[in-house]
Short mmCIF file of C-alpha atoms and ligand atoms in Angstrom, two decimals:
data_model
loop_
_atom_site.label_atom_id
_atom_site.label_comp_id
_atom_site.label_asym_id
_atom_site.label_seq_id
_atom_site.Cartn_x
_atom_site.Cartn_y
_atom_site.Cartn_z
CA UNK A 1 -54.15 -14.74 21.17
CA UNK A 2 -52.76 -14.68 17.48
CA UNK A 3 -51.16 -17.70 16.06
CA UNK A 4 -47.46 -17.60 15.69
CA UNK A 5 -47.16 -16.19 12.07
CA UNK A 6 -49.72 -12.89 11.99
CA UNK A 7 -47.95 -12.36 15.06
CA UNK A 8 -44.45 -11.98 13.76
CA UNK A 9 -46.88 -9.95 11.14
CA UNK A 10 -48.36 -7.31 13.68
CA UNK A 11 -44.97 -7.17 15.90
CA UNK A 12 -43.95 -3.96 15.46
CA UNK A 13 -40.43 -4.40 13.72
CA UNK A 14 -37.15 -2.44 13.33
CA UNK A 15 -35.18 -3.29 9.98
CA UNK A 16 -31.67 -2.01 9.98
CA UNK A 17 -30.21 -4.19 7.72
CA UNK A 18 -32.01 -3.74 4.13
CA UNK A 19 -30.17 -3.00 0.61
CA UNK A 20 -32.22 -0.53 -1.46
CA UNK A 21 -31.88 -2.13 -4.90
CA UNK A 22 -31.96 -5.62 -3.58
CA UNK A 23 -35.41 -4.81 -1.35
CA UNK A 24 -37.51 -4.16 -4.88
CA UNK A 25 -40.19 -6.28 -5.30
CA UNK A 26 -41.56 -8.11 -8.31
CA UNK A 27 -44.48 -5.61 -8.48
CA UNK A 28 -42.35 -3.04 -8.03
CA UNK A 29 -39.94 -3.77 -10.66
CA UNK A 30 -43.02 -4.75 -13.15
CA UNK A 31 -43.96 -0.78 -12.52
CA UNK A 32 -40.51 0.12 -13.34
CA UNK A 33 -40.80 -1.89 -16.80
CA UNK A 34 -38.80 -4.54 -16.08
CA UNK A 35 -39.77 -7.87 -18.33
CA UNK A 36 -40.69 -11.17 -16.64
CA UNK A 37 -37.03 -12.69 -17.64
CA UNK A 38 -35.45 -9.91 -15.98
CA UNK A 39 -37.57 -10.42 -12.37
CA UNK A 40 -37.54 -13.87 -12.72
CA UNK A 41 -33.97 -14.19 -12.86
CA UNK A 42 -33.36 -11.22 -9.48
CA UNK A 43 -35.25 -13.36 -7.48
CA UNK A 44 -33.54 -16.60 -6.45
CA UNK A 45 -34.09 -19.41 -4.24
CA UNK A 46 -31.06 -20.55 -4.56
CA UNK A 47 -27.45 -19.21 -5.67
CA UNK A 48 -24.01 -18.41 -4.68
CA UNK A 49 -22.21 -15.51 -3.02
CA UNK A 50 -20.86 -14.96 -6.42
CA UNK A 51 -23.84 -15.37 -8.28
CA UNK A 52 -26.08 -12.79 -6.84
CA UNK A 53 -24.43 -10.14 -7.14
CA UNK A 54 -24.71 -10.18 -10.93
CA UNK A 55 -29.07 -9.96 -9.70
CA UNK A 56 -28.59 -6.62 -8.23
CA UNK A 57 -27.83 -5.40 -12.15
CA UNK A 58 -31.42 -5.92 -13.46
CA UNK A 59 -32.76 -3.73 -10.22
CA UNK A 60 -29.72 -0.85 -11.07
CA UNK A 61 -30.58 -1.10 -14.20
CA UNK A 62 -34.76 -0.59 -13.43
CA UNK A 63 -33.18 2.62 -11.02
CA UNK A 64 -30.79 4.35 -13.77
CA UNK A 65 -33.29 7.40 -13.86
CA UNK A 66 -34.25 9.96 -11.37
CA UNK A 67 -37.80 9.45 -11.72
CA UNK A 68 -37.42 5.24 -10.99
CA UNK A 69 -35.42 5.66 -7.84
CA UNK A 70 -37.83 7.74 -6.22
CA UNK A 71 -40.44 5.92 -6.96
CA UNK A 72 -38.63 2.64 -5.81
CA UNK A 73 -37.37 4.05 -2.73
CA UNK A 74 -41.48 5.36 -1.82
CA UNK A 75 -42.43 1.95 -2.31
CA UNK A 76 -39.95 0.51 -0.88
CA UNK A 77 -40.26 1.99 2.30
CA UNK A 78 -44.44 1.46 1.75
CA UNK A 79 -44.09 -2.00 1.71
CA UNK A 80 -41.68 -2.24 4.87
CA UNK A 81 -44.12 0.18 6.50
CA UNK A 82 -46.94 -2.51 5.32
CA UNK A 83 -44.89 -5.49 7.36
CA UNK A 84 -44.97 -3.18 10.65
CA UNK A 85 -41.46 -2.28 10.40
CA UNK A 86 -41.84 1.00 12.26
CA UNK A 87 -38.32 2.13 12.11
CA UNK A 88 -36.37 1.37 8.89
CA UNK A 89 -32.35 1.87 8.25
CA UNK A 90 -32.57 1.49 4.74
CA UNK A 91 -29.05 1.54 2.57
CA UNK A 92 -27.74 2.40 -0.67
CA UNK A 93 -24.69 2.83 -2.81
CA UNK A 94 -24.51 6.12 -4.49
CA UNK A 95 -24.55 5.99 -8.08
CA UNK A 96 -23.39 7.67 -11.35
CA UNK A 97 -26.31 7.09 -13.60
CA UNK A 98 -26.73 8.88 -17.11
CA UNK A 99 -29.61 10.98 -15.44
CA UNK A 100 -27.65 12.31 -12.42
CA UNK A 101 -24.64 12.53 -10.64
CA UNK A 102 -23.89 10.59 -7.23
CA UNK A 103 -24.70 13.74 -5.14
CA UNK A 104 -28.20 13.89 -6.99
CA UNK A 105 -28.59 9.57 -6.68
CA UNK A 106 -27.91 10.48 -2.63
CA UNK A 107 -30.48 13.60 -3.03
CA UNK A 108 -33.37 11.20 -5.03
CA UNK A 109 -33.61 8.98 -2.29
CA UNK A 110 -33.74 11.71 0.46
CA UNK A 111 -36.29 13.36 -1.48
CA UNK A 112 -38.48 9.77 -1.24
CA UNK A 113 -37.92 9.74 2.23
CA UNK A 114 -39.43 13.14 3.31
CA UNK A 115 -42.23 12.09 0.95
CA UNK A 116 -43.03 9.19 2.37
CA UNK A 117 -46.83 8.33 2.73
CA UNK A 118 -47.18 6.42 5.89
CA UNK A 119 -47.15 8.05 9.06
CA UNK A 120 -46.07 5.21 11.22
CA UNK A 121 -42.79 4.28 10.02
CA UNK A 122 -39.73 6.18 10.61
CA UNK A 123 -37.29 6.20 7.97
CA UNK A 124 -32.94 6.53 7.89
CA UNK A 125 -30.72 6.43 5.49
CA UNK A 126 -27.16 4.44 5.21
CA UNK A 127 -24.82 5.20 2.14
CA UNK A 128 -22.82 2.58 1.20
CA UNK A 129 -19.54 2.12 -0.01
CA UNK A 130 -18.99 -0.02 -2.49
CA UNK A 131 -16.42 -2.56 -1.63
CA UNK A 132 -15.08 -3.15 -5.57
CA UNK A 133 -14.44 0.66 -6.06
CA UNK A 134 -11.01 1.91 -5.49
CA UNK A 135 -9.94 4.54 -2.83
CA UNK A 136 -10.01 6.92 -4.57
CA UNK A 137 -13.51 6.39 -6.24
CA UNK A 138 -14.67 5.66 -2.11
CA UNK A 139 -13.02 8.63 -1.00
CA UNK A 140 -15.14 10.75 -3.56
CA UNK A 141 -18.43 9.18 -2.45
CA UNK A 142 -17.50 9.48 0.88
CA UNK A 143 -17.00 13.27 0.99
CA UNK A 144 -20.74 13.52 -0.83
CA UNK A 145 -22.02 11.41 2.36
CA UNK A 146 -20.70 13.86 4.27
CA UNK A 147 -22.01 16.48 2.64
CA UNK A 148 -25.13 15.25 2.74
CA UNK A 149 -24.91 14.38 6.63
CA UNK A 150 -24.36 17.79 6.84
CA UNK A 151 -27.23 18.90 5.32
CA UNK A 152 -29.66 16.16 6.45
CA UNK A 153 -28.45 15.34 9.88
CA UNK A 154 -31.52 13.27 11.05
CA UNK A 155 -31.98 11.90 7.98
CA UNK A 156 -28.44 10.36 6.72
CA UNK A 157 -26.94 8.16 9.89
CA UNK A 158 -24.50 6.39 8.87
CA UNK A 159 -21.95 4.58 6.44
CA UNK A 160 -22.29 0.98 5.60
CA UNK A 161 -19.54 -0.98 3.85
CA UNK A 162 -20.99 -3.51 1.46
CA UNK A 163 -20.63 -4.71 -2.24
CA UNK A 164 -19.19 -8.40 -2.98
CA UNK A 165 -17.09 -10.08 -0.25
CA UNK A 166 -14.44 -11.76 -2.40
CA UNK A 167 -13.43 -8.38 -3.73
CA UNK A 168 -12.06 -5.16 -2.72
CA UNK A 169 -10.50 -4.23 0.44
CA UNK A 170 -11.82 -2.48 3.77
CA UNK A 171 -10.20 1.38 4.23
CA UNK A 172 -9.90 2.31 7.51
CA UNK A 173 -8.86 5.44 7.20
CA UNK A 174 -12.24 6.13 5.23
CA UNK A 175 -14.65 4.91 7.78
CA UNK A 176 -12.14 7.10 10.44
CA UNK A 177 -12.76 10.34 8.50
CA UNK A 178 -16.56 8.83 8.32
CA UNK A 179 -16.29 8.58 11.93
CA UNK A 180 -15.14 11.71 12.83
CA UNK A 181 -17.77 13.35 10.88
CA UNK A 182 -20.72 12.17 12.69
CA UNK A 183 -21.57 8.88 10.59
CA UNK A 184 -22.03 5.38 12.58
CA UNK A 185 -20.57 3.29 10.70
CA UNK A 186 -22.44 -0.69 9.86
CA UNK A 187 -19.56 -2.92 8.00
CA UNK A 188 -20.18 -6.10 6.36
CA UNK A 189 -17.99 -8.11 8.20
CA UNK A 190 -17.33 -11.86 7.83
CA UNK A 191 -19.83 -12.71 5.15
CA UNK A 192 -17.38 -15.45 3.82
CA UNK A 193 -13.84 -16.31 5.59
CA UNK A 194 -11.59 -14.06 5.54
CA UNK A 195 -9.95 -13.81 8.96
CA UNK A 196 -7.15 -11.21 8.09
CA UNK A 197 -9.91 -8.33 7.44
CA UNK A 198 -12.24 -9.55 9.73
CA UNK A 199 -9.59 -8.45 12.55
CA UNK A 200 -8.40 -5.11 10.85
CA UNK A 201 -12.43 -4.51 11.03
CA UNK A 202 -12.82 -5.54 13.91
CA UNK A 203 -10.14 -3.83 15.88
CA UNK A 204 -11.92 -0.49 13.87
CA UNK A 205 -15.19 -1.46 16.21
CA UNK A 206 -17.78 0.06 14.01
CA UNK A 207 -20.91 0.71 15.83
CA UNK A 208 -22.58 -2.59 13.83
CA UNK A 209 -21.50 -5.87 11.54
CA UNK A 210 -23.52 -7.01 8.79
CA UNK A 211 -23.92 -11.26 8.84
CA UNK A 212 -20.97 -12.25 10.82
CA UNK A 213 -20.78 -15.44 9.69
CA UNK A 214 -17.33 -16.50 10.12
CA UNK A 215 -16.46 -15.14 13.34
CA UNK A 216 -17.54 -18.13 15.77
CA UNK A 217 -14.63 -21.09 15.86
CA UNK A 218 -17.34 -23.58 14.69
CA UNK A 219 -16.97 -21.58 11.23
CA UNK A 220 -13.15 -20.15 11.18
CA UNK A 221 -11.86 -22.67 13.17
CA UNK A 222 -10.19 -19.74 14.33
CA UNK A 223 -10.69 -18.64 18.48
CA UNK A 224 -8.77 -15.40 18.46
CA UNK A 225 -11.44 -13.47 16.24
CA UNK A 226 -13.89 -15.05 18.85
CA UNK A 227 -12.27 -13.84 21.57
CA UNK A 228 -11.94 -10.63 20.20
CA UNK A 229 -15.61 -10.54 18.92
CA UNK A 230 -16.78 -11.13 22.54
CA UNK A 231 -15.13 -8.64 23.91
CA UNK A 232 -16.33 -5.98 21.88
CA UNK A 233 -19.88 -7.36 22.03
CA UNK A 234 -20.78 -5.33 18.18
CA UNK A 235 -24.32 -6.20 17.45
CA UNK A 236 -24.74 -8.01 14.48
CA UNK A 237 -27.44 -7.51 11.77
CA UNK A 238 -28.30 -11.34 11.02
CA UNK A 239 -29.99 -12.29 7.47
CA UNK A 240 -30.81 -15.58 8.05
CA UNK A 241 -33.03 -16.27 4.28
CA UNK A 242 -29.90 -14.42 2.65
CA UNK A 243 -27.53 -16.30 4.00
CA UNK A 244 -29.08 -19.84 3.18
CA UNK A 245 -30.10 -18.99 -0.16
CA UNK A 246 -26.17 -17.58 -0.63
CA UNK A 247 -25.02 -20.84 0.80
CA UNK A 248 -22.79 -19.62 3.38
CA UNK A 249 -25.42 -21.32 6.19
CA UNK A 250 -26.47 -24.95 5.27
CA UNK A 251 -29.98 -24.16 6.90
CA UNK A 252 -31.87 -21.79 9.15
CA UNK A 253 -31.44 -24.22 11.88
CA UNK A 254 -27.65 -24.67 11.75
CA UNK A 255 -27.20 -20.32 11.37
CA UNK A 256 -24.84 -18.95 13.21
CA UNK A 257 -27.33 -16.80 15.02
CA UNK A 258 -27.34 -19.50 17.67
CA UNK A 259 -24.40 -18.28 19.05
CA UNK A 260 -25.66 -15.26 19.70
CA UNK A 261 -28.80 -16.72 21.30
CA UNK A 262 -26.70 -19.28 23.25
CA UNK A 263 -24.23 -16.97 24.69
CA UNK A 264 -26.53 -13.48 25.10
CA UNK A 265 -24.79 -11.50 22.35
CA UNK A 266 -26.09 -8.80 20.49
CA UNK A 267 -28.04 -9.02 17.28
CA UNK A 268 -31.25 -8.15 15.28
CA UNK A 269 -33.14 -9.77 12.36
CA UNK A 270 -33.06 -8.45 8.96
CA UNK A 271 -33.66 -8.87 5.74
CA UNK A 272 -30.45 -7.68 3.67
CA UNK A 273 -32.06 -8.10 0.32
CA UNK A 274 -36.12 -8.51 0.35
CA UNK A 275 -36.66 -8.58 -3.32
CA UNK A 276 -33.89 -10.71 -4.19
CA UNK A 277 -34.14 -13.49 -1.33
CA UNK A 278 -38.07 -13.19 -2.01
CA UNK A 279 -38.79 -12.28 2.16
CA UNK A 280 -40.01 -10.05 4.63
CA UNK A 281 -39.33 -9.11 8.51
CA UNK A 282 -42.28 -10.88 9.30
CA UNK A 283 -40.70 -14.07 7.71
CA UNK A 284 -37.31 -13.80 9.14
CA UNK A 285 -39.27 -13.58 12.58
CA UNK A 286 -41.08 -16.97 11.73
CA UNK A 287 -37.84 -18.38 10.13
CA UNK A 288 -35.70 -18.10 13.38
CA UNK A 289 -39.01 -19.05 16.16
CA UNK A 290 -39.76 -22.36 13.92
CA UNK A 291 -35.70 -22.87 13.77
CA UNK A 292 -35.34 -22.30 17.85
CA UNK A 293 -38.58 -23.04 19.21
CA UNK A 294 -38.47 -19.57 20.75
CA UNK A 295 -41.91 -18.28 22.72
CA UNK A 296 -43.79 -14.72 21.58
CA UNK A 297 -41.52 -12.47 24.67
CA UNK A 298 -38.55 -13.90 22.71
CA UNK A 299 -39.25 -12.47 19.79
CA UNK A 300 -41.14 -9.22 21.61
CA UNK A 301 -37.25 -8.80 22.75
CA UNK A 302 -35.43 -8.79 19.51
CA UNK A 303 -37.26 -6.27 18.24
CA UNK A 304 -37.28 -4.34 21.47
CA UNK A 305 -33.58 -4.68 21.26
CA UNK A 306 -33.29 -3.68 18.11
CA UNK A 307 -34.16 0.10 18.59
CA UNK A 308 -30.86 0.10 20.93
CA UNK A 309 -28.37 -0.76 18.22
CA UNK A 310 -30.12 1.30 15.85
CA UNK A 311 -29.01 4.76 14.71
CA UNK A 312 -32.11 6.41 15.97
CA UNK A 313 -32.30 9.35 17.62
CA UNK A 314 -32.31 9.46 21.56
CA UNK A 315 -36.03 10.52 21.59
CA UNK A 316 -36.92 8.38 19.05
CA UNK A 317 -35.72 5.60 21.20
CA UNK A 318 -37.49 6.46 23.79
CA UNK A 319 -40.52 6.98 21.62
CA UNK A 320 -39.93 2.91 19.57
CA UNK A 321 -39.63 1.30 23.24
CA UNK A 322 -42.90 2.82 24.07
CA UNK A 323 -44.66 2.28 21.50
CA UNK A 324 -43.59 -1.67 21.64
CA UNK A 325 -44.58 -1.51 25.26
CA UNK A 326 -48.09 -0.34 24.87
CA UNK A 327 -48.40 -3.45 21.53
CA UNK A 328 -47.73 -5.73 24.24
CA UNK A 329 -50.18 -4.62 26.73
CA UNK A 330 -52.31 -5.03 24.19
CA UNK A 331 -51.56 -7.66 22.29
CA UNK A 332 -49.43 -10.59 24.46
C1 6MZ B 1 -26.11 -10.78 -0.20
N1 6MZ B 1 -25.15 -10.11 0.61
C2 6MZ B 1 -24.60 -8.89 0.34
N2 6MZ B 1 -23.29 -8.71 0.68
C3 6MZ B 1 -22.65 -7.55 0.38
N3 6MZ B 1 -23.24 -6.54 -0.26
C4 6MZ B 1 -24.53 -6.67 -0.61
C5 6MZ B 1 -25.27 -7.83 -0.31
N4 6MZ B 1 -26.53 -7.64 -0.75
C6 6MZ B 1 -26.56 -6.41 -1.32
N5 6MZ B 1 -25.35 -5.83 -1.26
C7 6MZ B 1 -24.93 -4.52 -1.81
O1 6MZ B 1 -26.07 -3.74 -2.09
C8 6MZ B 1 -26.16 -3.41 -3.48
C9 6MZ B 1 -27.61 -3.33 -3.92
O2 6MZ B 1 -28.24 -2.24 -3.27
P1 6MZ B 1 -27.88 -0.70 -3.56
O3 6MZ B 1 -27.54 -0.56 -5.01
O4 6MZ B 1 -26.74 -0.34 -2.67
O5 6MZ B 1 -29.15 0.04 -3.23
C10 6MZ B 1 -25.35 -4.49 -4.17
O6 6MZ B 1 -24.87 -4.07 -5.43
C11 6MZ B 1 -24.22 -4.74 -3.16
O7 6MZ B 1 -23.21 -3.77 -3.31
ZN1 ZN B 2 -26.10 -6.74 3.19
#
């Protein structure tokens, strides 16, 4: 029997909720050049909402060539693939860098995905939309995404939504036209309060929410988002180590992923940023068993669950829930 830890190790795991830039770790960013200052200060045990975004600068500034983001996106995905994540989601923000346009940033990464080394991890991408950019500036990204759905269709899966929470503004109409192209569409929704665009978002019903934080009462002291929340059912992507280290949950114990536990909801475990909340799957596993006492088919059943709310392919599906099926025969 393996103890609880190499356990949530050897589960096979399905990440759909992992930043690009923020998932570089210290060795990776050492390869990239990167001083010890500069890692020092992206990985944090503890900051603010606020704070961290000004992290994710030293990591775009590591990926500002061509060459760098390949290379970060191979090893990214290598040391996922080296947790037992055997399906990744991974996302990113299309950049303008001095190297290359956004359409070659998008292209970069896609080219590190087909490359990818290990065989047992299957890898999608998510573009993200940058909350702090204007419509405009969105709408432009957004019809590269599309272009690039077009091209890659198994590859490129979706649109995520993302960038600081205090800023910006959500665009329906953007995720519609996303929408009617093809792309699922995973918004960060929630993250900190602010109940006026968590409804508009809501009432969009995009196919996943990042965090979700303030939609149970106990945190808006609101019940009408709650109501409308469990209605729709949208599973949520929960980053329990982000979360704590941002502040927006006192504790792994008191996350708001016991809501979801308490009243069957939808939701997986991820790790939102792995570089810059110093994690893993694996941990985020350990993190919510030791927090909720939960037993080995507990966890076996997030991650079987997972595959469903994924983007995956329908045969691909199939192919995840098998292969989690035969790991238990042989392993619980
Ligand atoms: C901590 N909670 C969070 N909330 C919202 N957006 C986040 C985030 N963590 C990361 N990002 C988004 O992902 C970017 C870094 O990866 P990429 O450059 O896209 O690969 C950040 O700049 C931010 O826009
Ligand atoms: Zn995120």
């Amino acid at each position: 029997m393996l103890e609880m830890e190499s356990f949530c190790e050897k589960l096979p795991k399905i990440e759909l909720h992992a930043h690009l830039n923020g998932s570089l770790s210290r060795n990776t960013l050492r390869q990239l050049g990167c001083t010890d200052d500069a890692i020092l200060e992206y990985q944090s045990e503890q900051t603010t909402i606020e704070e961290v975004f000004k992290l994710f600068k030293v990591a775009h500034k590591a990926t500002s060539t061509k060459k760098n983001l390949y290379l970060s996106t191979k090893t990214v995905i290598k040391e996922f693939a080296e947790d037992n994540v055997i399906y990744l989601e991974l996302r990113t923000t299309p950049r303008k860098e001095l190297d290359m346009t956004e359409e070659e940033y998008i292209q970069t990464v896609i080219n590190a995905i087909i490359d990818k080394e290990s065989p047992n991890i299957i890898v999608k991408l998510l573009l993200s939309l940058d909350r702090r950019r204007n419509h405009q500036e969105q709408s432009e990204t957004l019809d590269a995404i599309i272009k690039f759905k077009n091209m890659y269709p198994d590859i490129v899966r979706g649109v995520d939504l993302s960038g600081d929470p205090a800023q910006g503004t959500f665009y329906r109409d953007l995720f519609e036209k996303a929408r009617r192209n093809g792309l699922f569409c995973a918004i960060h929704c929630a993250e900190i309060k602010n109940n006026t665009e968590v409804i508009d978002i809501l009432n969009f019903k995009p196919e996943r929410l990042g965090h979700g934080t303030f939609l149970h009462p106990n945190y808006t002291s609101n019940a009408e988002i709650w109501n409308l929340y469990t209605k729709l059912q949208i599973p949520v992507e929960c980053c329990l180590s982000s979360n704590v280290i941002c502040l927006t949950s006192k504790s792994h114990r008191e996350h708001h992923v016991q809501e979801w536990m308490k009243n069957d909801l939808p939701y997986c475990l991820a790790t939102d940023d792995k570089g810059v909340f110093n994690t893993t799957l694996s941990k985020e596993f350990l993190h919510l068993q030791e927090s909720f006492n939960l037993n080995k088919k507990d966890l076996w059943k997030i991650s079987d669950n997972a595959i469903n709310y994924s983007f995956a392919l329908s045969e691909e599906k199939e192919m995840l829930h098998e292969k989690l099926k035969l790991w238990k025969i042989q392993n619980m």
